[in-house]
């Protein structure tokens, strides 16, 4: 791909030759390598890995000219920033927009965009609602639907693995687990897409998403209310915690909103990533078929390998030194989770999808106090879906043009035409 | 440097050299102890680094935290009185010789 080569050369050059110069319009700090790549561009979405490499190799801390922010792309620094939430805070927004300087596009999240001690209380509620104990009663139902979905797709033979599998399966289990009504569910994916686009800079993707957001926002706001949530679901459980006094009745709908924002599209992208991996690496599919108990790790490795959630920002609450670089107060720091998950300093053969790899420590779900609170739901969905494929599917072949979907935060496909045959 | 022993469900003992300040989970994953998954990477969110602490050592460990307590209820293998999450056991010289038994399953 000639395009990638050009980017590589260009970024390597900017990383090495411009280290000491200063770009006045964005105030690139002296001594910090700066790059003119745009991690929110179509070019980047199409082929991020050479640019990730350039970012990692430029230094432990870099400056991104395009948006005037710091960046970290190596595993050690990404992990360090994630695990120092009082210095690298979330309450000023985990996107480019600094809530200390501009109004958030929607009422601020009381868990994702909050710091301790406020965060500690709301987090405890979702930790309990989405705990390992809470997953146990869901497993058999999630498994049955994954098997039924696989049978249905085997009967069809050829289909789009994104719409018909990666989207269809989570849509068949998660909204019911949450307790949502049937009507209006078509708003769920557009709303999530909007939320993840909105973490990005004010580019076309973000602007258009926000311009079109009114009906989706109205739908979500209504579904967060207690009367719209079925008893026994995650949503009702959150409201019950307000009765218990752990959160207020005003906070409960906002915590339900977090599940509507982050609980569906992420698993769609995660399962999409896993199927795309198995379609591209038949030796790994063969390994999975010979031992279906590898399904859970095959999903986890797909999260590391593709990193469906690519980036998040933090904002510094004070002057801090990070790996030899001084960062002032009130600076945005962009964490490249996808680059950290393929950092050769941390991973052996990072560019290989290996379902037997020890994946513990990857930052695809984040790390520290904000680590994905729904990770157990995601793993359950991913595991049972891949286990069903492992037991029932013999071959997966890509049978048409693969199309990427563009989102400021999420990495995944728009279309993945595949043909499968039974085991 | 403390040295600890993991005992697999089949009785096989695996001795692991740990660094001071490292958790028992970190020592296990670094040296590839197969029965420790640690899916969440040590963030006390998944209960897949569950161990049974040898009775002789139980009293020497710091008290169980609320998060750990809640997580252990969701562990895949049966919770017992000596159940702990190995990510919450920080190793120092005082735990040199610690013996941890691995459960049948973590997921």
Coordinates of C-alpha atoms in Angstrom, one line a residue:
Chain A
X1 CA 0.0 0.0 0.0
X2 CA 1.9 3.0 -1.2
X3 CA -0.2 5.4 0.9
X4 CA 0.9 3.8 4.2
X5 CA 4.5 3.9 3.2
X6 CA 4.3 7.6 2.6
X7 CA 2.7 8.2 5.9
X8 CA 5.4 6.1 7.6
X9 CA 8.2 8.1 6.0
X10 CA 6.5 11.4 6.7
X11 CA 5.8 10.6 10.3
X12 CA 9.3 9.2 10.9
X13 CA 10.7 12.4 9.5
X14 CA 8.5 14.6 11.6
X15 CA 9.4 12.5 14.6
X16 CA 13.2 12.8 14.1
X17 CA 13.8 16.1 12.4
X18 CA 11.4 18.4 14.2
X19 CA 12.0 17.5 17.8
X20 CA 13.3 20.9 18.9
X21 CA 11.3 23.2 16.7
X22 CA 8.1 24.9 17.9
X23 CA 4.8 25.2 16.2
X24 CA 3.6 28.5 17.5
X25 CA -0.1 28.2 16.7
X26 CA -0.4 25.1 19.0
X27 CA 2.6 25.8 21.3
X28 CA 4.4 22.5 20.8
X29 CA 6.5 22.2 23.9
X30 CA 10.3 22.2 23.4
X31 CA 11.9 18.8 23.5
X32 CA 8.7 16.8 22.9
X33 CA 8.7 15.1 19.5
X34 CA 5.8 16.3 17.5
X35 CA 4.0 14.7 14.6
X36 CA 1.5 16.2 12.1
X37 CA -0.7 13.0 11.9
X38 CA -4.4 13.2 12.5
X39 CA -5.6 10.2 14.5
X40 CA -9.2 11.3 13.6
X41 CA -8.9 11.2 9.9
X42 CA -10.1 8.7 7.3
X43 CA -6.5 7.9 6.4
X44 CA -5.8 7.0 10.0
X45 CA -8.9 4.9 10.3
X46 CA -8.0 2.9 7.2
X47 CA -4.5 2.0 8.3
X48 CA -3.6 3.1 11.8
X49 CA -0.8 0.6 12.5
X50 CA 2.1 2.3 10.7
X51 CA 1.1 5.6 12.3
X52 CA 0.9 3.9 15.7
X53 CA 4.4 2.6 15.2
X54 CA 5.6 6.1 14.3
X55 CA 3.9 7.5 17.4
X56 CA 5.5 4.9 19.7
X57 CA 9.0 5.2 18.2
X58 CA 8.9 9.0 18.3
X59 CA 9.1 8.9 22.1
X60 CA 7.3 8.0 25.3
X61 CA 5.4 11.3 25.1
X62 CA 4.6 13.1 21.8
X63 CA 2.8 16.3 20.7
X64 CA 0.1 16.2 18.0
X65 CA 0.3 19.4 16.0
X66 CA -3.1 19.0 14.4
X67 CA -5.1 19.2 17.7
X68 CA -2.5 20.8 20.1
X69 CA -2.5 17.9 22.5
X70 CA -0.1 15.5 24.1
X71 CA -0.2 11.8 23.1
X72 CA 1.1 8.5 24.6
X73 CA 1.3 5.4 22.4
X74 CA 3.6 3.1 24.3
X75 CA 2.2 0.5 26.7
X76 CA 4.0 1.8 29.8
X77 CA 2.9 5.4 29.5
X78 CA -0.7 4.5 28.5
X79 CA -0.9 2.2 31.5
X80 CA 0.6 4.9 33.8
X81 CA -1.8 7.6 32.7
X82 CA -4.8 5.3 33.1
X83 CA -3.7 4.4 36.6
X84 CA -3.1 8.0 37.9
X85 CA -6.7 9.3 37.7
X86 CA -6.1 12.2 40.2
X87 CA -3.4 13.7 37.9
X88 CA -4.9 12.6 34.6
X89 CA -8.5 13.3 35.3
X90 CA -11.7 12.4 33.5
X91 CA -14.0 15.1 34.9
X92 CA -12.9 17.6 32.3
X93 CA -14.1 15.1 29.6
X94 CA -12.5 12.0 28.1
X95 CA -12.7 13.5 24.6
X96 CA -10.8 16.5 23.1
X97 CA -13.3 19.0 24.5
X98 CA -12.2 20.4 27.9
X99 CA -15.3 20.8 30.1
X100 CA -13.4 23.4 32.1
X101 CA -13.4 25.6 29.0
X102 CA -16.5 24.6 27.0
X103 CA -19.9 23.1 27.8
X104 CA -20.3 19.4 27.3
X105 CA -22.5 18.4 24.3
X106 CA -24.8 16.5 26.6
X107 CA -25.2 16.4 30.4
X108 CA -21.9 15.2 31.7
X109 CA -21.6 11.4 32.6
X110 CA -21.6 10.9 36.4
X111 CA -19.3 7.9 36.0
X112 CA -17.2 8.1 32.9
X113 CA -16.6 11.8 33.2
X114 CA -16.1 11.9 36.9
X115 CA -13.2 11.6 39.4
X116 CA -13.0 10.2 42.9
X117 CA -14.7 10.7 45.3
X118 CA -17.8 11.3 43.2
X119 CA -16.9 8.5 40.8
X120 CA -16.3 6.0 43.6
X121 CA -20.0 6.0 44.6
X122 CA -21.5 5.7 41.1
X123 CA -18.9 3.1 40.0
X124 CA -19.7 0.9 43.0
X125 CA -23.4 0.8 41.8
X126 CA -22.5 -0.3 38.3
X127 CA -19.8 -2.7 39.6
X128 CA -22.5 -4.5 41.5
X129 CA -25.2 -4.4 38.8
X130 CA -22.7 -5.9 36.2
X131 CA -20.8 -8.2 38.6
X132 CA -19.6 -11.7 38.0
X133 CA -22.5 -12.8 40.2
X134 CA -25.0 -11.0 38.0
X135 CA -23.6 -12.7 34.9
X136 CA -24.3 -16.2 36.1
X137 CA -28.0 -16.3 35.5
X138 CA -27.5 -14.8 32.0
X139 CA -25.1 -17.4 30.6
X140 CA -27.5 -20.1 29.5
X141 CA -29.9 -17.7 27.7
X142 CA -27.0 -15.8 26.0
X143 CA -25.6 -19.2 24.9
X144 CA -28.9 -20.5 23.5
X145 CA -29.3 -17.3 21.4
X146 CA -25.7 -17.5 20.2
X147 CA -26.3 -21.1 19.1
X148 CA -29.6 -20.2 17.4
X149 CA -27.9 -17.3 15.6
X150 CA -25.1 -19.6 14.3
X151 CA -27.6 -22.1 13.1
X152 CA -29.6 -19.5 11.3
X153 CA -26.5 -18.1 9.6
X154 CA -25.3 -21.5 8.7
X155 CA -28.6 -22.1 6.9
X156 CA -28.1 -18.8 5.0
X157 CA -24.5 -19.6 4.1
X158 CA -23.5 -16.1 2.9
X159 CA -24.3 -12.9 4.8
X160 CA -22.8 -9.7 6.2
X161 CA -20.9 -10.6 9.4
X162 CA -21.4 -7.0 10.7
X163 CA -25.1 -6.4 10.3
X164 CA -26.2 -10.0 10.5
X165 CA -23.9 -11.2 13.3
X166 CA -21.8 -8.6 15.1
X167 CA -24.8 -6.3 15.4
X168 CA -27.6 -8.8 15.3
X169 CA -26.4 -10.9 18.2
X170 CA -25.8 -8.2 20.8
X171 CA -29.1 -6.6 19.7
X172 CA -30.8 -9.9 20.5
X173 CA -29.4 -10.1 24.1
X174 CA -28.3 -6.8 25.5
X175 CA -31.4 -4.6 25.2
X176 CA -33.5 -7.3 26.8
X177 CA -30.9 -7.7 29.6
X178 CA -31.1 -4.0 30.2
X179 CA -34.9 -4.2 30.2
X180 CA -35.7 -1.9 27.2
X181 CA -39.0 -1.8 25.4
X182 CA -39.1 -3.1 21.9
X183 CA -40.1 0.2 20.3
X184 CA -37.4 2.6 19.3
X185 CA -34.4 0.2 19.6
X186 CA -33.3 1.3 16.1
X187 CA -32.0 4.4 18.0
X188 CA -29.5 2.4 20.0
X189 CA -26.6 2.0 17.5
X190 CA -26.9 5.6 16.1
X191 CA -26.8 7.0 19.7
X192 CA -23.7 5.0 20.6
X193 CA -22.0 6.0 17.4
X194 CA -22.8 9.6 18.2
X195 CA -21.3 9.3 21.8
X196 CA -18.1 7.8 20.5
X197 CA -17.8 10.3 17.6
X198 CA -18.3 13.1 20.1
X199 CA -15.1 12.2 22.0
X200 CA -13.2 13.3 18.9
X201 CA -12.2 16.7 17.7
X202 CA -14.7 19.1 16.0
X203 CA -14.4 17.4 12.6
X204 CA -17.1 16.5 10.2
X205 CA -17.8 13.1 11.9
X206 CA -18.5 14.8 15.2
X207 CA -20.4 17.8 13.8
X208 CA -22.7 15.7 11.7
X209 CA -23.3 13.2 14.5
X210 CA -24.3 16.0 16.9
X211 CA -26.5 17.8 14.3
X212 CA -28.5 14.6 13.8
X213 CA -28.6 13.6 17.4
X214 CA -31.9 15.1 18.7
X215 CA -34.2 12.1 18.1
X216 CA -31.7 9.6 19.5
X217 CA -31.0 11.8 22.5
X218 CA -34.8 12.1 23.1
X219 CA -35.2 8.3 22.8
X220 CA -32.3 7.6 25.2
X221 CA -33.5 10.1 27.8
X222 CA -36.9 8.5 27.9
X223 CA -35.7 4.9 28.1
X224 CA -33.5 5.8 31.2
X225 CA -36.7 6.6 33.2
X226 CA -37.8 3.9 35.6
X227 CA -41.2 3.4 34.1
X228 CA -39.7 2.4 30.7
X229 CA -37.4 -0.3 32.2
X230 CA -38.6 -3.9 32.7
X231 CA -38.3 -5.4 36.2
X232 CA -35.2 -7.6 36.7
X233 CA -33.1 -5.9 34.0
X234 CA -29.9 -4.0 34.6
X235 CA -31.8 -0.7 34.3
X236 CA -34.3 -1.6 37.0
X237 CA -31.4 -2.8 39.2
X238 CA -29.8 0.6 38.9
X239 CA -33.1 2.4 40.0
X240 CA -33.4 -0.1 42.9
X241 CA -30.0 1.1 44.2
X242 CA -31.5 4.6 44.3
X243 CA -34.3 3.2 46.6
X244 CA -31.5 1.8 48.8
X245 CA -29.9 5.2 49.0
X246 CA -26.7 4.4 47.2
X247 CA -27.4 7.0 44.6
X248 CA -30.1 9.6 44.2
X249 CA -33.2 9.2 42.0
X250 CA -31.9 11.9 39.8
X251 CA -28.6 10.0 39.3
X252 CA -30.2 6.7 38.4
X253 CA -31.3 7.6 34.9
X254 CA -27.8 9.0 34.1
X255 CA -26.3 5.7 35.1
X256 CA -28.7 3.8 32.9
X257 CA -27.6 6.2 30.1
X258 CA -24.1 5.0 30.6
X259 CA -25.2 1.4 29.7
X260 CA -27.1 2.7 26.7
X261 CA -24.1 4.6 25.5
X262 CA -21.3 2.1 26.1
X263 CA -22.9 -1.3 26.4
X264 CA -24.0 -2.2 22.9
X265 CA -21.8 -0.7 20.2
X266 CA -18.7 -1.7 22.0
X267 CA -19.7 -5.4 21.9
X268 CA -20.8 -5.0 18.3
X269 CA -17.3 -3.9 17.4
X270 CA -15.7 -6.5 19.7
X271 CA -17.6 -9.4 18.1
X272 CA -17.0 -7.9 14.7
X273 CA -13.3 -7.8 15.4
X274 CA -13.2 -11.4 16.5
X275 CA -15.1 -12.7 13.5
X276 CA -12.8 -10.6 11.2
X277 CA -9.8 -12.2 12.9
X278 CA -11.1 -15.7 12.5
X279 CA -12.0 -15.0 8.9
X280 CA -8.4 -13.8 8.2
X281 CA -6.5 -16.3 10.2
X282 CA -7.8 -19.8 9.4
X283 CA -5.1 -21.5 11.4
X284 CA -6.5 -19.8 14.5
X285 CA -10.1 -20.8 13.6
X286 CA -8.8 -24.4 13.3
X287 CA -7.2 -24.1 16.7
X288 CA -10.4 -22.8 18.2
X289 CA -12.4 -25.5 16.6
X290 CA -10.2 -28.2 18.0
X291 CA -10.6 -26.7 21.5
X292 CA -13.8 -24.5 21.9
X293 CA -12.7 -23.7 25.5
X294 CA -10.3 -21.2 23.9
X295 CA -13.3 -19.1 22.8
X296 CA -13.1 -16.7 25.7
X297 CA -9.4 -16.0 25.1
X298 CA -9.9 -15.8 21.3
X299 CA -12.4 -13.0 22.0
X300 CA -10.0 -11.3 24.4
X301 CA -7.1 -11.5 22.0
X302 CA -9.3 -9.9 19.3
X303 CA -9.9 -7.0 21.7
X304 CA -6.1 -6.6 22.1
X305 CA -5.4 -7.1 18.4
X306 CA -8.1 -4.7 17.0
X307 CA -8.7 -2.5 20.0
X308 CA -12.3 -1.6 19.2
X309 CA -12.0 1.4 21.5
X310 CA -9.0 3.1 20.1
X311 CA -8.5 6.2 22.1
X312 CA -9.5 8.2 25.2
X313 CA -8.3 11.6 26.5
X314 CA -7.4 12.7 30.0
X315 CA -6.8 16.2 31.3
X316 CA -3.9 17.1 33.7
X317 CA -5.0 18.5 37.1
X318 CA -1.5 19.7 37.9
X319 CA 2.0 20.0 36.4
X320 CA 3.4 16.5 36.1
X321 CA 6.5 14.8 34.8
X322 CA 5.8 11.8 32.5
X323 CA 8.8 9.8 31.3
X324 CA 11.1 12.8 31.4
X325 CA 8.7 15.3 29.9
X326 CA 7.1 18.1 31.9
X327 CA 3.4 18.5 31.2
X328 CA 1.6 21.6 32.5
X329 CA -1.8 21.8 34.2
X330 CA -4.9 21.7 32.1
X331 CA -3.3 19.8 29.2
X332 CA -5.2 17.2 27.2
X333 CA -3.4 13.8 26.8
X334 CA -4.6 11.4 24.2
X335 CA -4.0 7.7 25.0
X336 CA -3.6 5.4 22.0
X337 CA -5.0 2.1 23.5
X338 CA -4.6 0.4 20.2
X339 CA -1.0 1.3 19.9
X340 CA -0.3 0.2 23.5
X341 CA -1.9 -3.1 22.7
X342 CA 0.7 -3.7 19.9
X343 CA 3.7 -2.2 21.6
X344 CA 6.6 -4.6 21.0
X345 CA 8.1 -3.4 24.4
X346 CA 5.2 -5.2 26.0
X347 CA 4.0 -7.9 23.6
X348 CA 5.8 -10.7 21.8
X349 CA 4.9 -10.8 18.1
X350 CA 2.3 -8.0 18.7
X351 CA 1.0 -8.0 15.1
X352 CA 0.0 -11.7 15.3
X353 CA -3.5 -12.8 16.3
X354 CA -2.8 -15.7 18.6
X355 CA -5.8 -17.2 20.5
X356 CA -3.5 -18.9 23.0
X357 CA -1.6 -15.7 23.9
X358 CA -1.6 -14.6 27.6
X359 CA -3.7 -11.5 27.1
X360 CA -3.9 -10.3 30.7
X361 CA -2.8 -6.7 30.9
X362 CA -4.0 -5.5 27.6
X363 CA -5.7 -2.1 27.7
X364 CA -8.5 -2.7 25.2
X365 CA -10.9 -2.3 28.1
X366 CA -8.8 0.4 29.7
X367 CA -7.2 0.0 33.1
X368 CA -7.5 1.4 36.6
X369 CA -10.7 2.9 38.1
X370 CA -12.4 3.6 34.8
X371 CA -11.7 0.2 33.3
X372 CA -14.8 -0.9 31.3
X373 CA -17.5 -1.6 33.9
X374 CA -19.3 -3.8 31.4
X375 CA -16.3 -6.0 30.6
X376 CA -17.9 -9.1 32.0
X377 CA -21.0 -8.7 29.8
X378 CA -18.7 -8.1 26.8
X379 CA -16.7 -11.2 27.6
X380 CA -19.8 -13.3 28.1
X381 CA -21.3 -12.3 24.8
X382 CA -17.9 -12.7 23.0
X383 CA -17.2 -16.1 24.6
X384 CA -20.6 -17.7 23.9
X385 CA -20.7 -16.4 20.3
X386 CA -17.2 -17.7 19.5
X387 CA -17.9 -21.0 21.3
X388 CA -21.0 -21.5 19.1
X389 CA -18.9 -20.8 16.0
X390 CA -16.2 -23.1 17.2
X391 CA -18.6 -26.0 17.6
X392 CA -20.7 -25.5 14.5
X393 CA -18.7 -23.7 11.8
X394 CA -16.1 -25.5 9.7
X395 CA -14.9 -22.7 7.4
X396 CA -15.2 -18.9 7.2
X397 CA -14.4 -17.2 3.9
X398 CA -14.4 -13.5 3.1
X399 CA -16.7 -13.4 0.0
X400 CA -16.9 -9.7 -0.9
X401 CA -15.3 -6.3 -0.4
X402 CA -14.5 -5.4 3.2
X403 CA -15.6 -1.9 4.1
X404 CA -14.4 0.1 7.1
X405 CA -16.7 2.2 9.3
X406 CA -15.4 5.6 10.3
X407 CA -15.8 6.7 13.9
X408 CA -13.6 9.0 16.0
X409 CA -13.1 6.5 18.8
X410 CA -14.3 3.1 17.6
X411 CA -12.4 0.9 15.2
X412 CA -14.5 -1.6 13.2
X413 CA -16.1 -2.5 9.9
X414 CA -19.1 -1.3 8.0
X415 CA -19.4 -4.5 6.0
X416 CA -17.8 -7.9 6.1
X417 CA -19.4 -10.3 3.6
X418 CA -18.6 -13.8 4.5
X419 CA -19.6 -17.4 3.6
X420 CA -19.6 -20.1 6.2
X421 CA -20.0 -23.8 6.0
X422 CA -20.9 -26.3 8.7
X423 CA -18.4 -28.3 10.7
Chain B
X1 CA 12.8 -11.8 46.6
X2 CA 9.9 -13.9 47.9
X3 CA 9.4 -17.3 46.4
X4 CA 5.8 -18.6 46.3
X5 CA 4.3 -22.0 45.3
X6 CA 1.1 -22.5 43.3
X7 CA -0.4 -26.0 43.6
X8 CA -2.4 -27.0 40.6
X9 CA -5.7 -29.0 40.9
X10 CA -3.8 -32.2 40.0
X11 CA -1.4 -31.7 42.9
X12 CA 1.5 -30.4 40.8
X13 CA 3.4 -27.7 42.6
X14 CA 4.9 -24.8 40.7
X15 CA 7.4 -22.6 42.4
X16 CA 7.6 -18.9 41.3
X17 CA 10.1 -16.3 42.1
X18 CA 8.4 -13.0 42.8
X19 CA 9.7 -9.4 43.0
X20 CA 9.0 -7.4 46.1
X21 CA 5.8 -5.4 45.8
X22 CA 4.5 -7.5 43.0
X23 CA 1.2 -9.2 43.5
X24 CA 0.9 -13.0 43.5
X25 CA -1.2 -12.7 40.3
X26 CA 1.5 -10.6 38.6
X27 CA 4.2 -13.2 39.6
X28 CA 2.0 -16.0 38.2
X29 CA 1.1 -14.4 34.9
X30 CA 4.8 -13.3 34.3
X31 CA 5.9 -16.9 34.8
X32 CA 2.9 -18.4 33.0
X33 CA 1.1 -20.3 35.8
X34 CA -1.7 -21.7 33.7
X35 CA -4.5 -21.6 36.4
X36 CA -4.3 -17.8 36.8
X37 CA -6.2 -15.9 34.1
X38 CA -6.3 -12.4 35.5
X39 CA -8.6 -11.2 32.7
X40 CA -8.9 -7.7 34.1
X41 CA -5.2 -7.3 34.5
X42 CA -5.2 -6.8 38.3
X43 CA -8.0 -4.2 38.6
X44 CA -10.1 -6.3 40.9
X45 CA -12.9 -6.5 38.4
X46 CA -13.1 -10.1 37.2
X47 CA -12.4 -12.8 39.8
X48 CA -10.3 -14.9 37.4
X49 CA -7.2 -15.0 39.6
X50 CA -9.0 -16.9 42.4
X51 CA -6.8 -18.9 44.8
X52 CA -7.2 -21.0 48.0
X53 CA -4.6 -19.8 50.5
X54 CA -2.9 -22.6 52.4
X55 CA -4.3 -22.6 56.0
X56 CA -0.8 -22.0 57.5
X57 CA -0.6 -18.7 55.7
X58 CA -4.1 -17.4 55.9
X59 CA -3.7 -15.3 59.1
X60 CA -0.6 -13.7 57.7
X61 CA -2.4 -12.0 54.8
X62 CA -3.9 -8.6 55.1
X63 CA -7.7 -8.5 55.6
X64 CA -10.0 -8.9 52.6
X65 CA -11.3 -5.7 51.0
X66 CA -15.0 -5.0 50.2
X67 CA -14.4 -5.2 46.5
X68 CA -12.5 -8.4 46.7
X69 CA -15.2 -9.9 49.0
X70 CA -17.9 -9.0 46.5
X71 CA -15.9 -10.4 43.6
X72 CA -15.2 -13.7 45.3
X73 CA -19.0 -14.3 45.4
X74 CA -18.9 -14.3 41.6
X75 CA -15.9 -16.6 41.2
X76 CA -16.4 -19.5 38.9
X77 CA -15.2 -22.2 41.4
X78 CA -16.7 -22.6 44.8
X79 CA -15.8 -19.9 47.3
X80 CA -14.3 -21.2 50.5
X81 CA -13.2 -19.6 53.7
X82 CA -9.6 -19.4 52.4
X83 CA -10.6 -18.0 49.0
X84 CA -8.7 -14.8 47.9
X85 CA -8.0 -13.0 44.7
X86 CA -4.3 -13.3 44.0
X87 CA -4.2 -9.8 42.5
X88 CA -4.9 -8.4 46.0
X89 CA -2.0 -10.3 47.6
X90 CA 1.1 -8.0 47.5
X91 CA 4.2 -10.0 48.1
X92 CA 7.0 -9.0 50.4
X93 CA 9.7 -10.8 52.4
X94 CA 7.1 -11.8 55.0
X95 CA 5.3 -13.9 52.5
X96 CA 8.3 -15.8 51.3
X97 CA 7.2 -19.5 51.0
X98 CA 3.5 -18.7 50.6
X99 CA 1.5 -21.6 49.2
X100 CA -1.6 -20.9 47.0
X101 CA -3.9 -23.7 45.7
X102 CA -5.5 -23.2 42.3
X103 CA -9.2 -23.8 41.7
X104 CA -10.6 -26.2 39.1
X105 CA -11.8 -23.3 36.9
X106 CA -11.6 -19.5 36.7
X107 CA -14.4 -18.9 34.2

